[in-house]
C-alpha positions as a printed Julia matrix, in Angstrom:
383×3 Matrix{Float64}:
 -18.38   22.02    4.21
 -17.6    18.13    3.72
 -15.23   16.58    5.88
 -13.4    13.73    4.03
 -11.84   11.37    6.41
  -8.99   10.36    3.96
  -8.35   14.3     2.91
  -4.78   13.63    3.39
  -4.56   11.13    0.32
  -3.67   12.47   -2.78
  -4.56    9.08   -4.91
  -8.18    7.54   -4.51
  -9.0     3.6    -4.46
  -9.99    2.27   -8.29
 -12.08   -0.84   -8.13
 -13.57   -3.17  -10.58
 -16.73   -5.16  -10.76
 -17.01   -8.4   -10.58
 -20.95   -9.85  -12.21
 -21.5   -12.79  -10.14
 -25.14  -11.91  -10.34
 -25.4   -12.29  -13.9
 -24.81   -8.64  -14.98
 -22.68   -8.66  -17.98
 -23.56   -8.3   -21.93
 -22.18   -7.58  -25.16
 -25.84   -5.83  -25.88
 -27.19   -4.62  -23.03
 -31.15   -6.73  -22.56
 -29.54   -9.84  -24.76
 -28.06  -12.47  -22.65
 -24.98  -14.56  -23.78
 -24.16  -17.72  -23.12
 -20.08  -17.17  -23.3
 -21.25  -14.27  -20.72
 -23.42  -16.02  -18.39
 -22.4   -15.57  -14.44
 -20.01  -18.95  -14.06
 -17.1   -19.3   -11.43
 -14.81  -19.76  -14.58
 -16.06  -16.51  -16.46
 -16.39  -13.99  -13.45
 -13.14  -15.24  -11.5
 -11.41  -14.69  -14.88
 -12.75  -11.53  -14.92
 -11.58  -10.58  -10.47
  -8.38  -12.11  -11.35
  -7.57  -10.02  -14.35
  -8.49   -7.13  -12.59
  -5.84   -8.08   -9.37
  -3.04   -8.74  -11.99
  -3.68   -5.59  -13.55
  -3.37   -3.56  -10.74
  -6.78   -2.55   -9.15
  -7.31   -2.33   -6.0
 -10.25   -3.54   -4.76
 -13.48   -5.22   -6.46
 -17.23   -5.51   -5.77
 -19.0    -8.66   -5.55
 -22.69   -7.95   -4.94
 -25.23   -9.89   -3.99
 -28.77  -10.56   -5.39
 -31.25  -13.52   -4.56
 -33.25  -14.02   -8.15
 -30.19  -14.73  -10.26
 -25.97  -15.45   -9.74
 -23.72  -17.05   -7.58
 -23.69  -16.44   -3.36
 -21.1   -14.62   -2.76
 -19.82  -15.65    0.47
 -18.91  -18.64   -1.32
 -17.82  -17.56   -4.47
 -15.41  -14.78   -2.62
 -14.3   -18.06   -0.05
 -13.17  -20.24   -3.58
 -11.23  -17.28   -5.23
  -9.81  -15.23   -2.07
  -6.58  -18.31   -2.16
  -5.93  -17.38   -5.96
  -5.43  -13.6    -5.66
  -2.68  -11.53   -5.02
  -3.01   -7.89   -4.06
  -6.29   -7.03   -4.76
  -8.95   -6.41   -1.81
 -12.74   -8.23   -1.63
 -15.49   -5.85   -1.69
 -18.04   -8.9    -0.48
 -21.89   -7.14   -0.14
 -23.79   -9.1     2.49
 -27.89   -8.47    2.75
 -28.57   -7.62    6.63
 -30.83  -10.02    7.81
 -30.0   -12.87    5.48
 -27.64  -14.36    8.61
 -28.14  -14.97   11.93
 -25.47  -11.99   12.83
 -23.19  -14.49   14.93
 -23.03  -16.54   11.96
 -22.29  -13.86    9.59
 -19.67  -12.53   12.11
 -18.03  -16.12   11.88
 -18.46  -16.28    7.74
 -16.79  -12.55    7.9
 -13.76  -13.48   10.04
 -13.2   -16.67    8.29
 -13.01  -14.87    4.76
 -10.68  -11.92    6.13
  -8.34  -14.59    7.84
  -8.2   -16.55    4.07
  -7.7   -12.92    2.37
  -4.94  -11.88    4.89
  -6.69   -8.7     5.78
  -7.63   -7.95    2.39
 -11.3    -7.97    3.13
 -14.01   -5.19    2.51
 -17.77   -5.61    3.47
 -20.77   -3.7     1.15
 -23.85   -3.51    3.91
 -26.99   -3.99    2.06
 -30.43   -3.24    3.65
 -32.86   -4.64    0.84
 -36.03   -6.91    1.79
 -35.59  -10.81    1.88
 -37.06  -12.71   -0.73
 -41.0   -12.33   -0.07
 -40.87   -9.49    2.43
 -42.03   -6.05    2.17
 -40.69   -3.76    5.0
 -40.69   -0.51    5.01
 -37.14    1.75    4.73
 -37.1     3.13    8.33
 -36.74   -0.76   10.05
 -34.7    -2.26    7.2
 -32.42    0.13    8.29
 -32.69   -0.39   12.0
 -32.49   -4.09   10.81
 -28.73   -2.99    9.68
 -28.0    -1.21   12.11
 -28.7    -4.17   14.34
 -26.64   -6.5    12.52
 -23.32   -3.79   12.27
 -23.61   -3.37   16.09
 -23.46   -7.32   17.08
 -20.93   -7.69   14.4
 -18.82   -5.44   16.21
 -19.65   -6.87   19.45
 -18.49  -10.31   18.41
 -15.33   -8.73   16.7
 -13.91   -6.71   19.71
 -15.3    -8.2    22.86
 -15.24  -11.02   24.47
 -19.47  -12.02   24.62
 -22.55  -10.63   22.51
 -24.69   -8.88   24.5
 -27.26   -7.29   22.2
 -31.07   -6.09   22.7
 -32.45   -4.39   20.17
 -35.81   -4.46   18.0
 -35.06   -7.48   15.91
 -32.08   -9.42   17.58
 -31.93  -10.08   21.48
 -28.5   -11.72   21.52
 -26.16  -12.97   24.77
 -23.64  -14.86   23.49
 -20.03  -16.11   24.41
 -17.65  -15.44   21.58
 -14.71  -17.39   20.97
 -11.03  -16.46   19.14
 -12.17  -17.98   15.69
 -15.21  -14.8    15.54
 -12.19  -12.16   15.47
 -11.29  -10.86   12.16
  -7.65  -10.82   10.7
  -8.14   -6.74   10.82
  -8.42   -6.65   14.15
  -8.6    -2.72   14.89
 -12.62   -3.1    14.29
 -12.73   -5.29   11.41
 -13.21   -5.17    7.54
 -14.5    -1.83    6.58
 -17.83   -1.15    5.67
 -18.9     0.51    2.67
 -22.95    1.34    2.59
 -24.75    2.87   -0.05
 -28.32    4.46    0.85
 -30.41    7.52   -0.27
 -33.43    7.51    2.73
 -32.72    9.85    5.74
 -32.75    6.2     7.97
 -30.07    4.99    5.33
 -27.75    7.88    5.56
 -28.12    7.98    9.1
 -27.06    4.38    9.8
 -23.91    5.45    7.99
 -22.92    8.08    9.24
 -22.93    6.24   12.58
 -21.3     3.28   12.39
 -19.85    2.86    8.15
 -16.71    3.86    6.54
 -17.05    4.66    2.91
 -20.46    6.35    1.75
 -21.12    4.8    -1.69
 -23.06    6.81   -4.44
 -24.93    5.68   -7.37
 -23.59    8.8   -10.71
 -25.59   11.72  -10.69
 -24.61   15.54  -11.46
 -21.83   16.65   -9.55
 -23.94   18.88   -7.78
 -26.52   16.8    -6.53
 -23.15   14.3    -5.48
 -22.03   16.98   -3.59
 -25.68   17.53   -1.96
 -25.32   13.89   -0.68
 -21.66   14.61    0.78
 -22.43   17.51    2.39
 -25.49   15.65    3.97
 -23.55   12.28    5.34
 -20.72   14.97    6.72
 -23.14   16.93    8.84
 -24.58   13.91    9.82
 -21.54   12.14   10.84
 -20.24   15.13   12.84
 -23.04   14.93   14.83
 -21.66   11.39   15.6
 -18.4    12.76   16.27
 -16.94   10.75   12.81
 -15.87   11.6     9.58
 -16.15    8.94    7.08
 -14.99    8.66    3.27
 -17.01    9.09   -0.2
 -17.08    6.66   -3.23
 -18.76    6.25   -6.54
 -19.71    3.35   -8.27
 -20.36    4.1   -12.26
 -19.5     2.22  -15.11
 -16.94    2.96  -17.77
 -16.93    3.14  -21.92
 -13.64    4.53  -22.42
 -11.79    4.7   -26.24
  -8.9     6.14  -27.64
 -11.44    8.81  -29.05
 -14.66   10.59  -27.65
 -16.55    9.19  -31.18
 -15.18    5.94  -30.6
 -16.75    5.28  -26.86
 -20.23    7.73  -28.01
 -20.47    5.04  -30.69
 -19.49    1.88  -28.12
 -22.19    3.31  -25.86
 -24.71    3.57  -28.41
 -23.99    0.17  -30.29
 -24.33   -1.15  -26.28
 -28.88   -0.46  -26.35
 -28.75   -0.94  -29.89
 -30.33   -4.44  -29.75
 -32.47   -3.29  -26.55
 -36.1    -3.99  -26.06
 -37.58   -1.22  -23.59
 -40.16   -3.61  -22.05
 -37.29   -6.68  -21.51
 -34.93   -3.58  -19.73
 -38.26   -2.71  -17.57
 -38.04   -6.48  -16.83
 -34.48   -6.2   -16.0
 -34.53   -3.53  -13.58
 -38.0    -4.81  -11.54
 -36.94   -8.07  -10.7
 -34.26   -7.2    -8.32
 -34.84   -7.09   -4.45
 -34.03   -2.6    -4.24
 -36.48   -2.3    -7.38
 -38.33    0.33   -5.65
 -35.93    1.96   -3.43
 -35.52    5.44   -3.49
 -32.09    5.36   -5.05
 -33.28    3.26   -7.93
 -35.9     6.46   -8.25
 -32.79    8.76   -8.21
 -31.61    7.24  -10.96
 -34.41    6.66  -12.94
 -35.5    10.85  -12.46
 -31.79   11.28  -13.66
 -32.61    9.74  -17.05
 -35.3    11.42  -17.24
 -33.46   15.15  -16.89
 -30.79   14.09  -19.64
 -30.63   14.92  -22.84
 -31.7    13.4   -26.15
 -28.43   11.0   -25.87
 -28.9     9.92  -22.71
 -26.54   12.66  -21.34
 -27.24   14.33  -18.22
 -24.03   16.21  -17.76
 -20.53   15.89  -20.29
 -19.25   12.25  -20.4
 -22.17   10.94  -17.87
 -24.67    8.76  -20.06
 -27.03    7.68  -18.39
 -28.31    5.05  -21.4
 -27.43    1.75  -19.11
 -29.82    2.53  -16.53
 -32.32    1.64  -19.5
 -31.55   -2.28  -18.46
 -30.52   -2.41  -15.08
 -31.49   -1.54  -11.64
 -29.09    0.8    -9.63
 -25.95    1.93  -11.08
 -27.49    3.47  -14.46
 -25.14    5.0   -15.75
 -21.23    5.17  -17.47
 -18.26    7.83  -17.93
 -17.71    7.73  -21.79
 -15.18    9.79  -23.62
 -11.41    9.38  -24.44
  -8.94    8.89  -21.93
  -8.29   12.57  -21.39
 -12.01   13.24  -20.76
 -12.43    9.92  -18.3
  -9.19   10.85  -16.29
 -10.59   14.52  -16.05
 -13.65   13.55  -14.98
 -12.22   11.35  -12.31
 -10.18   14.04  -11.09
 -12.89   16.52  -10.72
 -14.5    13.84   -8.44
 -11.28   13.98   -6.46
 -11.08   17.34   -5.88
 -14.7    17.12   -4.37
 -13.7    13.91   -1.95
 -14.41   11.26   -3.65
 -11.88    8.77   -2.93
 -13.04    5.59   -3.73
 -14.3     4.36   -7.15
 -16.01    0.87   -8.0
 -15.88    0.38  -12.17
 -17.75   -1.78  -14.35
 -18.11   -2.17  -17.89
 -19.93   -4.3   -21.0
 -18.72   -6.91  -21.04
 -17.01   -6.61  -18.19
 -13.54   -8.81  -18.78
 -12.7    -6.58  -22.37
 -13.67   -3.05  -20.56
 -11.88   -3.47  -17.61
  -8.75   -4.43  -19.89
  -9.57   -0.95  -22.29
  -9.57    0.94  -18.72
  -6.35   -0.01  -17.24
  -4.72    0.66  -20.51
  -6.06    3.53  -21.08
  -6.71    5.45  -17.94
  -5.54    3.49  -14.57
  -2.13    4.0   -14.91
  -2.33    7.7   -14.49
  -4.24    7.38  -11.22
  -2.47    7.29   -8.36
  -4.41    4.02   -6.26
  -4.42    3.22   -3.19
  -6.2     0.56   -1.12
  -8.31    2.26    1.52
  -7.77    0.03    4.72
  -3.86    0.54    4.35
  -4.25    3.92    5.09
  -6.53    3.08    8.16
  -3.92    1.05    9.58
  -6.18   -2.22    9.0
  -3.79   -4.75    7.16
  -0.14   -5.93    7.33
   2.06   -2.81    6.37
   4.26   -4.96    4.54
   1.61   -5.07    1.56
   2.63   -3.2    -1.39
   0.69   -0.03   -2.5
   1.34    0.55   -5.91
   1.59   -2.69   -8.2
   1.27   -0.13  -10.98
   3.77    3.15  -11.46
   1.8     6.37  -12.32
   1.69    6.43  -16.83
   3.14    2.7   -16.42
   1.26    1.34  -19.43
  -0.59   -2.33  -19.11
């Protein structure tokens, strides 16, 4: 049985992706210039998605290539609206005081409207095994709650000994617990650290079944902690006003793909070899000769990027359906992407987001000002 913390919602958080790490093509494995990860292109592309009423968007984090994004998320947070910051931060990079400071600072400019994407991936040059990259996070969560809700750090663990006198600029806007934390991990140590101490469990696209494996997993495991936490699934989108018109978009998106250049693509970033990159790699192996590994799930972008490989494609009757069957099995929260990223986000909330009911998750959890509206968009208002 999974227990779904937000069971009670009947709509589910849609998010977009925002590629400050260089992530966005025309052709997937042939970089563009008028493409290229800028402040101008992908703050275009984060405000377009706020004005057109999602609710939330990712900005990862990588070290080889992109902008930092505790400093691109600090320059846009003034310019936006509605929408919520989905801001990954890599455990470890920070002294944890420090990042508790950088955290609060940001959620005091957003207003509440804050989000935080716990990475556990090796620093440039290291090679650490999964069980203490973990125990590395786990660290880091723990003194960043310390320095949120109490009044001193005092923190000894395996990699921070910490006693420390906070102050009132540490606390957060949010200040039942701070931002929430959304974690995505496949390794026993991984799902473990969320179930103890994150909020949304984030899942790369598989078969439903093997989706609903990983649920049922992180429940049991978080009832053993006495919690119950919320699911979410980050896939991209190729969505058309026909099921031949986004089958052809996803093809014509490899068509210009060299393998070896893709293989380049996905080894140079930090989670490379992680075990959920080797999820997603086995699941391109198991599809078909199109790249399918169940209807509507192609699994073809994986071919050029690490993590996330692969899309929804179909018309909007298919996509919504498909969406909904992930709602009836708990998923509540959904980070989108698309190539290029700016035109597909566009195609999605004309096509399929205003038939969603959205919400933004920490509203529910009584996190933010209740004054902030919840539905910019009415349910079949067209964009």
């Amino acid at each position: 049985m999974i227990n779904v913390r937000s069971s009670h919602l009947t709509g589910a958080e849609v998010s977009w992706f925002a590629p400050i790490c260089s992530d966005d093509y025309e052709y997937l494995g042939v970089p563009d210039k008028t493409l290229k990860s800028s402040f101008d292109h992908t703050s275009e592309i984060l405000l377009t998605a706020d004005k057109l009423g999602y609710r939330n968007i990712l900005c990862p984090s990588s070290y080889q290539v992109g902008q930092d994004v505790m400093t691109f998320a600090s320059a846009v947070a003034p310019l936006t609206q509605n929408i919520n910051l989905l801001a990954a931060i890599r455990c470890g990079e920070l002294h944890p005081p420090m990042l508790a400071r950088s955290i609060a600072t940001l959620d005091h400019i957003l207003k509440g409207r804050l989000t935080i994407n716990i990475i556990s991936s090796n620093m440039p040059g290291e090679i650490m095994d999964s069980k203490p990259r973990y125990q590395r996070s786990r660290e880091v969560i723990e003194i960043l709650k310390q320095a949120w809700t109490q009044e001193s750090i005092d923190f000894e663990g395996e990699f921070y000994n910490i006693k420390l006198e906070t102050t009132d600029p540490v606390k957060p806007y949010q200040q039942n617990g701070g931002p929430l934390l959304y974690f995505g991990g496949y390794s026993p140590w991984g799902k473990d650290l969320c179930a103890e101490h994150c909020d949304v469990y984030l899942m790369w696209p598989d078969t439903e079944e093997n989706l609903l494996g990983h649920m049922e997993d992180l429940s049991t495991r978080a009832e053993a902690y006495g919690r119950t936490i919320d699911y979410g699934l980050r896939v991209h989108m190729i969505v058309r006003e026909t099921e031949d018109e986004a089958r052809a978009a996803a093809d014509r998106l490899v068509s210009k793909l060299d393998d070896d250049f893709g293989t380049e693509i996905r080894n140079r970033a930090q989670d490379a070899k992680t075990l959920g990159v080797a999820l997603q790699a086995q699941a391109r192996e198991k599809a078909d000769s199109e790249g399918y590994s169940e209807p509507h799930l192609w699994t073809g972008v994986g071919r050029a990027r690490s993590g996330c490989g692969a899309a929804l494609v179909g018309d909007p009757d298919q996509v919504l359906a498909k969406i909904r069957r992930y709602m009836d099995m708990g998923i509540r929260s959904f980070i989108f992407s698309g190539y290029p990223h700016l035109e597909e986000c566009k195609l999605f909330a004309k096509y399929v987001l205003p038939e969603l009911e959205t919400i933004s998750m920490p509203i529910e959890q009584g996190r933010v000002p209740a004054e902030m509206p919840l539905t910019p968009l009415g349910a079949g208002e067209r964009v």
